[in-house]
Structures are given as structure tokens and as C-alpha cells.
Amino acid sequence: MPKIYFKMESRIRRIGVLTSGGDAPGMNAAIRAVVRSAIFYHCEVVGIRKGYTGLVERQFMGMQSHSVSKIISQGGTILKSSRCPEFNDPHVRKVAVENMREAGIDALVVIGGDGSFRGANDLVKEFDFPVVGVPGTIDNDIYGTDYTIGFDTAINTALEAVDKLRDTADSHNMVFFVEVMGRDAGFIALHTAIGTGAEAVLVPEYPTNIKKLCDYLLNERRKNKTSGIVIVAEGDEAGGAMEIAAQVKRRLPDYETRVTTLGHIQRGGSPSCADRVRASILGHGAVKALLDGRKGVMVGLINDKIEYTAFDLACSRHNEINKYWYDIARILSI
Ligand code: ADP
């Protein structure tokens, strides 16, 4: 039996939970963890549909333990998500807080990315409303945690897809430029490249030199490598996979090149075991944080331990890919 953290002096009796911004596999596991933990610590839970939009429109629903049965294996979010640009307006945020207070919601868990945490931070600063964040995004770029919920599933989805593309690349002596997600960060690209043994990886963190890439591909061919996989992060400063493939083709016209953009399949699907476990630990950590009187923080996992990082910090910095891992990706592709 886990230690019971519930403090009798805690004034939190009803906790709201929402998912906001881009969906990520494992968000449901986080919702489940929040609901079950809150009930365990004798709190009620209100699910808010469609992220901040639901706060403004009072899309509230009571949640019980059975409300989250069997969702741990489902991708997406049962609470739905949204982008809510109106939330940038303080008057709209005031309505959101009034709605929560009227519904007896004492505290809120926001599962989302750094954009969602900016909105959450406003609720804490402007209205002293207790909010704790859970990092849910496939990009893995949020400061204050080693892993965000959804990242592991996304890289496994990308890995499976690239393994399949390799078969065609090999059969037809082609070079595939595969674009993966990750916004301005190269985490998905780097992990996918190492995991698939790609010939090259282009990430936003380091400058892309097309001439060097072409020299490298030529050298590969001299070594009788018949196919090539180049992983391109969508945020690479030299452009997406389409643009980079075109530039390579201009320099190496006799190369058979193909472009595949993996796109949103990386955000879907049943979450991996690692994402389910992380989401469960983080979701519980968020409830515990609120009951311990914390607010304005994001719950993260650093070296497998729960750590809390102020929203101010989590929103002003980004996690960065490991340069050493990037170098290893290059070493292993010789
Ligand atoms: P993510 O949380 O995945 O980074 P977004 O950046 O789209 O996704 O943010 C999700 C939502 O958070 C936005 O649609 C908006 O409602 C809210 N939000 C983002 N930035 C701010 C901000 N500076 N102030 C208030 N709310 C914000």
C-alpha cells in the first residue's frame, strides 16, 4: 500500500483535469492516474472537455474510478484537446476561473505542452488558482523532465515506419528522406536515426550542410551501400525533407531519391509501456503535489525521480538533445 499523502488540512476537495494543445499517446493513462489518485486521496474529480475551451464553456463532467476503466491502452485523449487562442485574453481566463469556482473545483491538473503551461501559469499568477502541469507532448523538449508523455510511442512508431521504408530503399537502391515530427527539437529525429541505423540525421540544433551531406552519400555509395535513410527533423533550419531532398537531387542528379513525411501517425496509436508507466507516475505526482500545497509547477521525471519545476522555468527553457548521442549517431553510420 503506498504511503497516504493526504493531509487533513488540505483544502482541496475537488480537482479538475484537462488535456490541452497537441494530443500525445499516454494522455489517457495520465488522466486515469489523476482520477484514480484523487479518489484514493478522498477527492472528487471533474473532467474538463476540450482543454481551455471547456473551462470557458463549462464543459464539465464528474469522473469516477470506472470513468477511466480500460483507457490506459488508448491513444488520443478521452477528454479531447483543443487550441484555445481566446485564452490569451485575461478576461477569458477570469471567466474560466469563475466557472471552476462556481463548480466547486479547488485545483486543476493540466496535461499538455509548454503552451498549455503558459496558460496554466497565468491562472496561478493572476488568480492564485492552484494548477499543476503534467508534460504531455511527443516532442520531448520540455525543460524539467527527462521524458514527456508520448515521446516513447512516437519514436517507436517512427522506427517501425523507417524499418519498412528501408526494405524499399534497399530493393531499389534509393535514398529516402524521412521527415519526422518534433517541432523545433531533434529528439524524435535523433532517436529514430540511432534506432534505425540511418545514414544521416538532420536536426534543428546543429547546422545542416548540404554539400557535406552529398559528399557523405557519395562516399557511402563508393563503399557499395545500396540504400540510404536520412532522417530530417521537421524543424531543421535547412528546410523539411522535401526541400533537402530537392537540394541533394540538384547536386546528385543520378540518385534515386524519395521523400516520406511521417506526419500525424506519430501522434496516434496505443501508448508504449514506457509512456503508460511515465504517465501513471506523473499523473499521481500531480495530485500529490496539489494536496501537498504546491502550485504553479510542472511534475517531471529526472533520473526516474519525481521533480517539480516552476512553470516560469519550464516555459522559458527547452530540453536539448544530447550532443554526445548526436556524435554517436554519426560514428555508427560509417
Ligand atoms: P502545447 O500545450 O502542446 O504546447 P499550444 O502551444 O497550442 O500547445 O498551447 C495550447 C493552448 O494553451 C493554447 O491554445 C492556448 O489556449 C493556451 N496558451 C498557450 N500560450 C498561452 C499564453 N501565453 N497565455 C495563455 N494561454 C496560452
Tab-separated table of C-alpha atoms and ligand atoms in Angstrom:
chain	number	residue	atom	x	y	z
A	1	MET	CA	0.000	0.000	0.000
A	2	PRO	CA	1.520	3.377	-0.925
A	3	LYS	CA	2.056	5.963	1.741
A	4	ILE	CA	-1.053	8.104	2.106
A	5	TYR	CA	-0.049	11.691	1.499
A	6	PHE	CA	-3.477	13.219	2.015
A	7	LYS	CA	-3.258	15.931	4.598
A	8	MET	CA	-6.363	16.662	6.645
A	9	GLU	CA	-5.557	20.382	6.465
A	10	SER	CA	-5.592	20.323	2.658
A	11	ARG	CA	-8.467	22.449	1.445
A	12	ILE	CA	-8.557	20.729	-1.887
A	13	ARG	CA	-11.632	18.575	-2.207
A	14	ARG	CA	-12.404	18.659	-5.909
A	15	ILE	CA	-9.767	18.506	-8.633
A	16	GLY	CA	-10.320	19.369	-12.289
A	17	VAL	CA	-8.319	17.715	-15.053
A	18	LEU	CA	-7.916	18.692	-18.711
A	19	THR	CA	-5.748	17.901	-21.718
A	20	SER	CA	-4.606	20.801	-23.893
A	21	GLY	CA	-2.569	21.504	-27.031
A	22	GLY	CA	-1.303	18.713	-29.261
A	23	ASP	CA	-2.515	15.264	-28.255
A	24	ALA	CA	0.030	12.619	-27.329
A	25	PRO	CA	-0.243	8.882	-26.733
A	26	GLY	CA	-0.330	8.278	-22.989
A	27	MET	CA	-2.504	11.277	-22.143
A	28	ASN	CA	-5.292	8.840	-21.261
A	29	ALA	CA	-3.012	6.976	-18.907
A	30	ALA	CA	-2.240	10.320	-17.234
A	31	ILE	CA	-5.964	11.159	-16.935
A	32	ARG	CA	-6.560	7.745	-15.399
A	33	ALA	CA	-3.751	8.283	-12.894
A	34	VAL	CA	-5.086	11.699	-11.892
A	35	VAL	CA	-8.636	10.387	-11.444
A	36	ARG	CA	-7.676	7.268	-9.508
A	37	SER	CA	-5.098	9.067	-7.316
A	38	ALA	CA	-7.523	11.861	-6.464
A	39	ILE	CA	-10.220	9.364	-5.496
A	40	PHE	CA	-7.691	7.395	-3.457
A	41	TYR	CA	-6.905	10.578	-1.509
A	42	HIS	CA	-10.652	11.236	-0.962
A	43	CYS	CA	-11.082	13.981	-3.545
A	44	GLU	CA	-13.716	14.307	-6.235
A	45	VAL	CA	-12.667	14.731	-9.857
A	46	VAL	CA	-14.171	16.829	-12.608
A	47	GLY	CA	-13.087	16.138	-16.189
A	48	ILE	CA	-12.963	19.225	-18.409
A	49	ARG	CA	-13.526	18.565	-22.088
A	50	LYS	CA	-11.625	20.245	-24.938
A	51	GLY	CA	-8.850	21.842	-22.909
A	52	TYR	CA	-9.168	25.518	-22.017
A	53	THR	CA	-12.183	25.821	-24.314
A	54	GLY	CA	-14.056	23.530	-21.935
A	55	LEU	CA	-13.101	25.693	-18.949
A	56	VAL	CA	-14.605	28.719	-20.639
A	57	GLU	CA	-17.677	26.871	-21.912
A	58	ARG	CA	-18.201	24.910	-18.674
A	59	GLN	CA	-17.854	21.549	-20.361
A	60	PHE	CA	-17.500	19.746	-17.042
A	61	MET	CA	-18.228	16.131	-16.193
A	62	GLY	CA	-17.910	14.275	-12.910
A	63	MET	CA	-15.478	11.385	-13.100
A	64	GLN	CA	-15.434	8.227	-11.063
A	65	SER	CA	-12.984	5.372	-10.935
A	66	HIS	CA	-14.913	3.473	-13.622
A	67	SER	CA	-14.854	6.534	-15.931
A	68	VAL	CA	-11.239	5.728	-16.701
A	69	SER	CA	-11.511	1.952	-16.950
A	70	LYS	CA	-9.611	0.450	-19.873
A	71	ILE	CA	-8.377	3.776	-21.234
A	72	ILE	CA	-4.734	3.137	-20.334
A	73	SER	CA	-4.181	1.385	-23.666
A	74	GLN	CA	-5.961	4.003	-25.809
A	75	GLY	CA	-4.208	6.715	-27.801
A	76	GLY	CA	-5.571	10.275	-28.013
A	77	THR	CA	-7.425	11.755	-25.069
A	78	ILE	CA	-10.911	10.842	-23.896
A	79	LEU	CA	-11.290	14.413	-22.620
A	80	LYS	CA	-10.461	15.785	-26.102
A	81	SER	CA	-7.996	18.605	-26.626
A	82	SER	CA	-8.059	21.986	-28.314
A	83	ARG	CA	-6.141	25.105	-29.154
A	84	CYS	CA	-7.907	27.999	-27.481
A	85	PRO	CA	-6.400	31.308	-28.660
A	86	GLU	CA	-9.001	33.249	-26.626
A	87	PHE	CA	-7.204	32.049	-23.525
A	88	ASN	CA	-4.509	34.651	-24.199
A	89	ASP	CA	-7.082	37.221	-23.068
A	90	PRO	CA	-7.103	37.783	-19.266
A	91	HIS	CA	-10.873	38.440	-19.310
A	92	VAL	CA	-11.441	34.986	-20.781
A	93	ARG	CA	-9.185	33.435	-18.142
A	94	LYS	CA	-11.222	35.239	-15.470
A	95	VAL	CA	-14.369	33.569	-16.790
A	96	ALA	CA	-12.576	30.205	-16.688
A	97	VAL	CA	-11.639	30.664	-13.024
A	98	GLU	CA	-15.138	31.868	-12.114
A	99	ASN	CA	-16.582	28.787	-13.815
A	100	MET	CA	-14.274	26.492	-11.865
A	101	ARG	CA	-15.046	28.201	-8.549
A	102	GLU	CA	-18.761	28.002	-9.239
A	103	ALA	CA	-18.427	24.279	-9.952
A	104	GLY	CA	-16.560	23.808	-6.671
A	105	ILE	CA	-13.281	22.936	-8.404
A	106	ASP	CA	-10.453	23.843	-5.989
A	107	ALA	CA	-7.449	22.894	-8.129
A	108	LEU	CA	-6.555	21.890	-11.652
A	109	VAL	CA	-4.243	19.438	-13.390
A	110	VAL	CA	-3.244	20.481	-16.923
A	111	ILE	CA	-1.827	17.765	-19.155
A	112	GLY	CA	-0.136	19.369	-22.169
A	113	GLY	CA	2.912	21.106	-23.577
A	114	ASP	CA	4.674	24.356	-22.722
A	115	GLY	CA	1.976	26.436	-24.425
A	116	SER	CA	-0.603	24.905	-22.115
A	117	PHE	CA	1.658	25.595	-19.135
A	118	ARG	CA	1.788	29.287	-20.077
A	119	GLY	CA	-1.995	29.419	-19.773
A	120	ALA	CA	-1.806	27.452	-16.518
A	121	ASN	CA	0.834	29.817	-15.165
A	122	ASP	CA	-1.472	32.760	-15.840
A	123	LEU	CA	-4.221	31.128	-13.765
A	124	VAL	CA	-1.823	30.751	-10.838
A	125	LYS	CA	-0.346	34.245	-11.072
A	126	GLU	CA	-3.483	36.230	-11.828
A	127	PHE	CA	-5.995	34.399	-9.636
A	128	ASP	CA	-3.860	32.384	-7.209
A	129	PHE	CA	-5.638	29.315	-8.547
A	130	PRO	CA	-3.741	26.078	-7.780
A	131	VAL	CA	-2.618	24.419	-11.016
A	132	VAL	CA	-0.071	21.681	-11.584
A	133	GLY	CA	1.123	20.550	-15.028
A	134	VAL	CA	1.902	17.139	-16.488
A	135	PRO	CA	4.164	17.191	-19.580
A	136	GLY	CA	2.293	15.609	-22.484
A	137	THR	CA	3.863	16.063	-25.910
A	138	ILE	CA	5.630	13.774	-28.344
A	139	ASP	CA	8.409	16.355	-28.825
A	140	ASN	CA	10.238	15.650	-25.531
A	141	ASP	CA	11.545	19.213	-25.419
A	142	ILE	CA	10.062	20.379	-22.127
A	143	TYR	CA	12.521	21.597	-19.554
A	144	GLY	CA	12.321	19.882	-16.162
A	145	THR	CA	11.776	16.299	-17.236
A	146	ASP	CA	13.852	13.664	-18.979
A	147	TYR	CA	10.824	12.373	-20.865
A	148	THR	CA	7.468	13.761	-21.853
A	149	ILE	CA	4.394	11.578	-22.236
A	150	GLY	CA	4.022	10.364	-25.836
A	151	PHE	CA	7.655	10.597	-26.878
A	152	ASP	CA	8.424	6.909	-26.480
A	153	THR	CA	5.392	5.829	-28.506
A	154	ALA	CA	6.187	8.369	-31.222
A	155	ILE	CA	9.761	7.154	-31.678
A	156	ASN	CA	8.609	3.552	-31.793
A	157	THR	CA	6.034	4.433	-34.451
A	158	ALA	CA	8.694	6.262	-36.467
A	159	LEU	CA	11.102	3.371	-36.025
A	160	GLU	CA	8.623	0.849	-37.366
A	161	ALA	CA	7.852	3.041	-40.369
A	162	VAL	CA	11.518	3.646	-41.218
A	163	ASP	CA	12.306	-0.078	-40.931
A	164	LYS	CA	9.640	-0.648	-43.583
A	165	LEU	CA	10.962	2.106	-45.832
A	166	ARG	CA	14.405	0.559	-45.602
A	167	ASP	CA	13.111	-2.539	-47.403
A	168	THR	CA	12.081	-0.488	-50.427
A	169	ALA	CA	15.206	1.668	-50.259
A	170	ASP	CA	17.340	-1.487	-50.325
A	171	SER	CA	15.351	-3.183	-53.080
A	172	HIS	CA	15.575	-0.187	-55.417
A	173	ASN	CA	18.863	1.437	-54.423
A	174	MET	CA	17.121	4.552	-53.235
A	175	VAL	CA	17.855	7.266	-50.729
A	176	PHE	CA	14.845	8.055	-48.566
A	177	PHE	CA	14.480	11.391	-46.821
A	178	VAL	CA	12.143	10.754	-43.930
A	179	GLU	CA	10.660	13.725	-42.128
A	180	VAL	CA	9.722	13.198	-38.512
A	181	MET	CA	7.911	15.484	-36.068
A	182	GLY	CA	9.405	17.299	-33.097
A	183	ARG	CA	8.761	21.000	-33.827
A	184	ASP	CA	11.984	22.889	-33.038
A	185	ALA	CA	13.621	19.944	-31.318
A	186	GLY	CA	15.527	16.978	-32.712
A	187	PHE	CA	14.681	14.355	-30.085
A	188	ILE	CA	12.422	12.257	-32.308
A	189	ALA	CA	14.836	12.568	-35.238
A	190	LEU	CA	17.902	11.613	-33.219
A	191	HIS	CA	16.312	8.622	-31.509
A	192	THR	CA	14.764	7.402	-34.751
A	193	ALA	CA	18.099	7.757	-36.558
A	194	ILE	CA	20.055	5.815	-33.949
A	195	GLY	CA	17.313	3.207	-33.604
A	196	THR	CA	17.048	2.551	-37.339
A	197	GLY	CA	20.750	2.844	-38.188
A	198	ALA	CA	20.039	5.770	-40.515
A	199	GLU	CA	22.867	7.060	-42.694
A	200	ALA	CA	22.372	10.654	-41.561
A	201	VAL	CA	20.234	12.773	-39.269
A	202	LEU	CA	19.438	16.459	-39.659
A	203	VAL	CA	18.261	18.286	-36.547
A	204	PRO	CA	17.426	21.922	-35.818
A	205	GLU	CA	20.026	22.070	-33.041
A	206	TYR	CA	23.005	21.785	-35.414
A	207	PRO	CA	23.553	23.432	-38.804
A	208	THR	CA	22.854	21.362	-41.903
A	209	ASN	CA	25.477	21.442	-44.627
A	210	ILE	CA	24.032	20.067	-47.874
A	211	LYS	CA	27.421	19.794	-49.568
A	212	LYS	CA	28.774	17.697	-46.697
A	213	LEU	CA	25.656	15.543	-46.771
A	214	CYS	CA	26.107	14.920	-50.508
A	215	ASP	CA	29.812	14.108	-50.057
A	216	TYR	CA	28.847	11.693	-47.381
A	217	LEU	CA	26.191	9.979	-49.517
A	218	LEU	CA	28.662	9.690	-52.405
A	219	ASN	CA	31.177	8.135	-50.092
A	220	GLU	CA	28.544	5.679	-48.908
A	221	ARG	CA	27.933	4.635	-52.494
A	222	ARG	CA	31.665	4.168	-53.047
A	223	LYS	CA	31.505	1.725	-50.165
A	224	ASN	CA	28.752	-0.112	-52.073
A	225	LYS	CA	25.976	0.850	-49.705
A	226	THR	CA	22.925	0.422	-51.878
A	227	SER	CA	20.358	2.382	-49.906
A	228	GLY	CA	20.240	5.365	-47.685
A	229	ILE	CA	17.971	6.691	-44.976
A	230	VAL	CA	18.272	10.338	-43.996
A	231	ILE	CA	16.122	11.367	-41.047
A	232	VAL	CA	15.077	15.010	-41.178
A	233	ALA	CA	13.540	16.775	-38.192
A	234	GLU	CA	10.562	18.876	-39.299
A	235	GLY	CA	12.146	21.948	-37.702
A	236	ASP	CA	15.529	21.626	-39.386
A	237	GLU	CA	16.788	25.073	-40.329
A	238	ALA	CA	17.662	23.953	-43.889
A	239	GLY	CA	14.021	23.045	-44.556
A	240	GLY	CA	11.879	19.935	-44.432
A	241	ALA	CA	12.634	16.610	-46.098
A	242	MET	CA	11.143	17.756	-49.422
A	243	GLU	CA	13.383	20.801	-49.589
A	244	ILE	CA	16.506	18.913	-48.551
A	245	ALA	CA	15.856	16.052	-50.979
A	246	ALA	CA	15.478	18.605	-53.806
A	247	GLN	CA	18.772	20.249	-52.885
A	248	VAL	CA	20.531	16.861	-52.813
A	249	LYS	CA	18.970	15.885	-56.138
A	250	ARG	CA	20.322	19.080	-57.730
A	251	ARG	CA	23.845	18.077	-56.686
A	252	LEU	CA	23.458	14.321	-57.252
A	253	PRO	CA	21.068	14.039	-60.224
A	254	ASP	CA	21.617	10.319	-60.780
A	255	TYR	CA	20.473	9.464	-57.266
A	256	GLU	CA	17.031	7.905	-56.858
A	257	THR	CA	15.553	9.897	-54.009
A	258	ARG	CA	12.216	9.588	-52.272
A	259	VAL	CA	10.567	11.667	-49.575
A	260	THR	CA	8.276	10.370	-46.860
A	261	THR	CA	6.707	12.609	-44.247
A	262	LEU	CA	5.507	10.503	-41.355
A	263	GLY	CA	3.194	13.225	-40.049
A	264	HIS	CA	0.442	12.648	-37.559
A	265	ILE	CA	0.729	8.876	-37.384
A	266	GLN	CA	3.476	9.678	-34.859
A	267	ARG	CA	0.902	11.200	-32.508
A	268	GLY	CA	-1.531	8.307	-32.568
A	269	GLY	CA	-1.788	4.716	-31.511
A	270	SER	CA	-1.769	2.721	-28.342
A	271	PRO	CA	0.875	4.092	-25.958
A	272	SER	CA	4.034	2.101	-25.307
A	273	CYS	CA	4.674	0.557	-21.913
A	274	ALA	CA	7.198	3.304	-21.057
A	275	ASP	CA	4.643	6.035	-21.843
A	276	ARG	CA	1.933	4.310	-19.804
A	277	VAL	CA	4.236	3.930	-16.827
A	278	ARG	CA	5.561	7.503	-17.002
A	279	ALA	CA	2.059	8.911	-17.430
A	280	SER	CA	0.864	6.935	-14.412
A	281	ILE	CA	3.704	8.115	-12.163
A	282	LEU	CA	3.426	11.735	-13.340
A	283	GLY	CA	-0.373	11.810	-13.025
A	284	HIS	CA	-0.132	10.570	-9.457
A	285	GLY	CA	2.676	13.090	-8.825
A	286	ALA	CA	0.441	15.939	-9.958
A	287	VAL	CA	-2.324	15.053	-7.494
A	288	LYS	CA	0.160	14.587	-4.680
A	289	ALA	CA	1.698	17.977	-5.492
A	290	LEU	CA	-1.660	19.725	-5.228
A	291	LEU	CA	-2.509	18.007	-1.946
A	292	ASP	CA	0.912	18.969	-0.611
A	293	GLY	CA	0.056	22.600	-1.343
A	294	ARG	CA	2.157	23.059	-4.471
A	295	LYS	CA	1.006	25.175	-7.397
A	296	GLY	CA	2.489	26.733	-10.493
A	297	VAL	CA	4.756	23.770	-11.111
A	298	MET	CA	5.170	21.004	-13.640
A	299	VAL	CA	5.747	17.465	-12.482
A	300	GLY	CA	8.711	15.842	-14.207
A	301	LEU	CA	10.788	12.716	-14.054
A	302	ILE	CA	14.524	13.256	-13.730
A	303	ASN	CA	16.633	10.138	-13.333
A	304	ASP	CA	13.349	8.329	-12.634
A	305	LYS	CA	12.558	10.554	-9.654
A	306	ILE	CA	9.678	12.980	-9.431
A	307	GLU	CA	10.891	16.586	-9.600
A	308	TYR	CA	8.824	19.777	-9.642
A	309	THR	CA	9.811	22.673	-11.897
A	310	ALA	CA	8.188	26.111	-11.736
A	311	PHE	CA	6.095	26.894	-14.823
A	312	ASP	CA	8.220	30.048	-15.282
A	313	LEU	CA	11.292	27.897	-15.777
A	314	ALA	CA	9.588	25.093	-17.711
A	315	CYS	CA	8.195	27.665	-20.161
A	316	SER	CA	11.323	29.732	-20.607
A	317	ARG	CA	13.762	26.942	-21.432
A	318	HIS	CA	13.862	23.837	-23.582
A	319	ASN	CA	15.383	20.438	-23.170
A	320	GLU	CA	18.185	19.893	-25.608
A	321	ILE	CA	19.303	16.782	-27.386
A	322	ASN	CA	22.486	15.166	-26.177
A	323	LYS	CA	25.407	16.248	-28.392
A	324	TYR	CA	27.275	13.111	-27.451
A	325	TRP	CA	24.389	10.971	-28.745
A	326	TYR	CA	24.313	13.030	-31.929
A	327	ASP	CA	28.024	12.352	-32.462
A	328	ILE	CA	27.474	8.650	-31.821
A	329	ALA	CA	24.724	8.563	-34.462
A	330	ARG	CA	27.318	9.810	-36.956
A	331	ILE	CA	30.034	7.428	-35.783
A	332	LEU	CA	27.748	4.419	-36.103
A	333	SER	CA	26.683	5.289	-39.631
A	334	ILE	CA	30.167	4.976	-41.190
B	1	ADP	P1	1.066	22.805	-26.321
B	1	ADP	O1	0.487	22.855	-24.952
B	1	ADP	O2	1.038	21.428	-26.905
B	1	ADP	O3	2.433	23.469	-26.377
B	1	ADP	P2	-0.143	25.153	-27.627
B	1	ADP	O4	1.144	25.920	-27.684
B	1	ADP	O5	-1.032	25.180	-28.802
B	1	ADP	O6	0.108	23.599	-27.297
B	1	ADP	O7	-0.943	25.700	-26.371
B	1	ADP	C1	-2.173	25.134	-26.008
B	1	ADP	C2	-3.105	26.180	-25.518
B	1	ADP	O8	-2.554	26.809	-24.346
B	1	ADP	C3	-3.366	27.340	-26.463
B	1	ADP	O9	-4.316	27.019	-27.449
B	1	ADP	C4	-3.894	28.384	-25.508
B	1	ADP	O10	-5.240	28.099	-25.154
B	1	ADP	C5	-3.034	28.156	-24.279
B	1	ADP	N1	-1.892	29.087	-24.272
B	1	ADP	C6	-0.757	28.985	-24.988
B	1	ADP	N2	0.053	30.049	-24.757
B	1	ADP	C7	-0.596	30.835	-23.872
B	1	ADP	C8	-0.292	32.091	-23.223
B	1	ADP	N3	0.858	32.737	-23.448
B	1	ADP	N4	-1.205	32.589	-22.362
B	1	ADP	C9	-2.367	31.940	-22.134
B	1	ADP	N5	-2.711	30.765	-22.705
B	1	ADP	C10	-1.851	30.223	-23.557
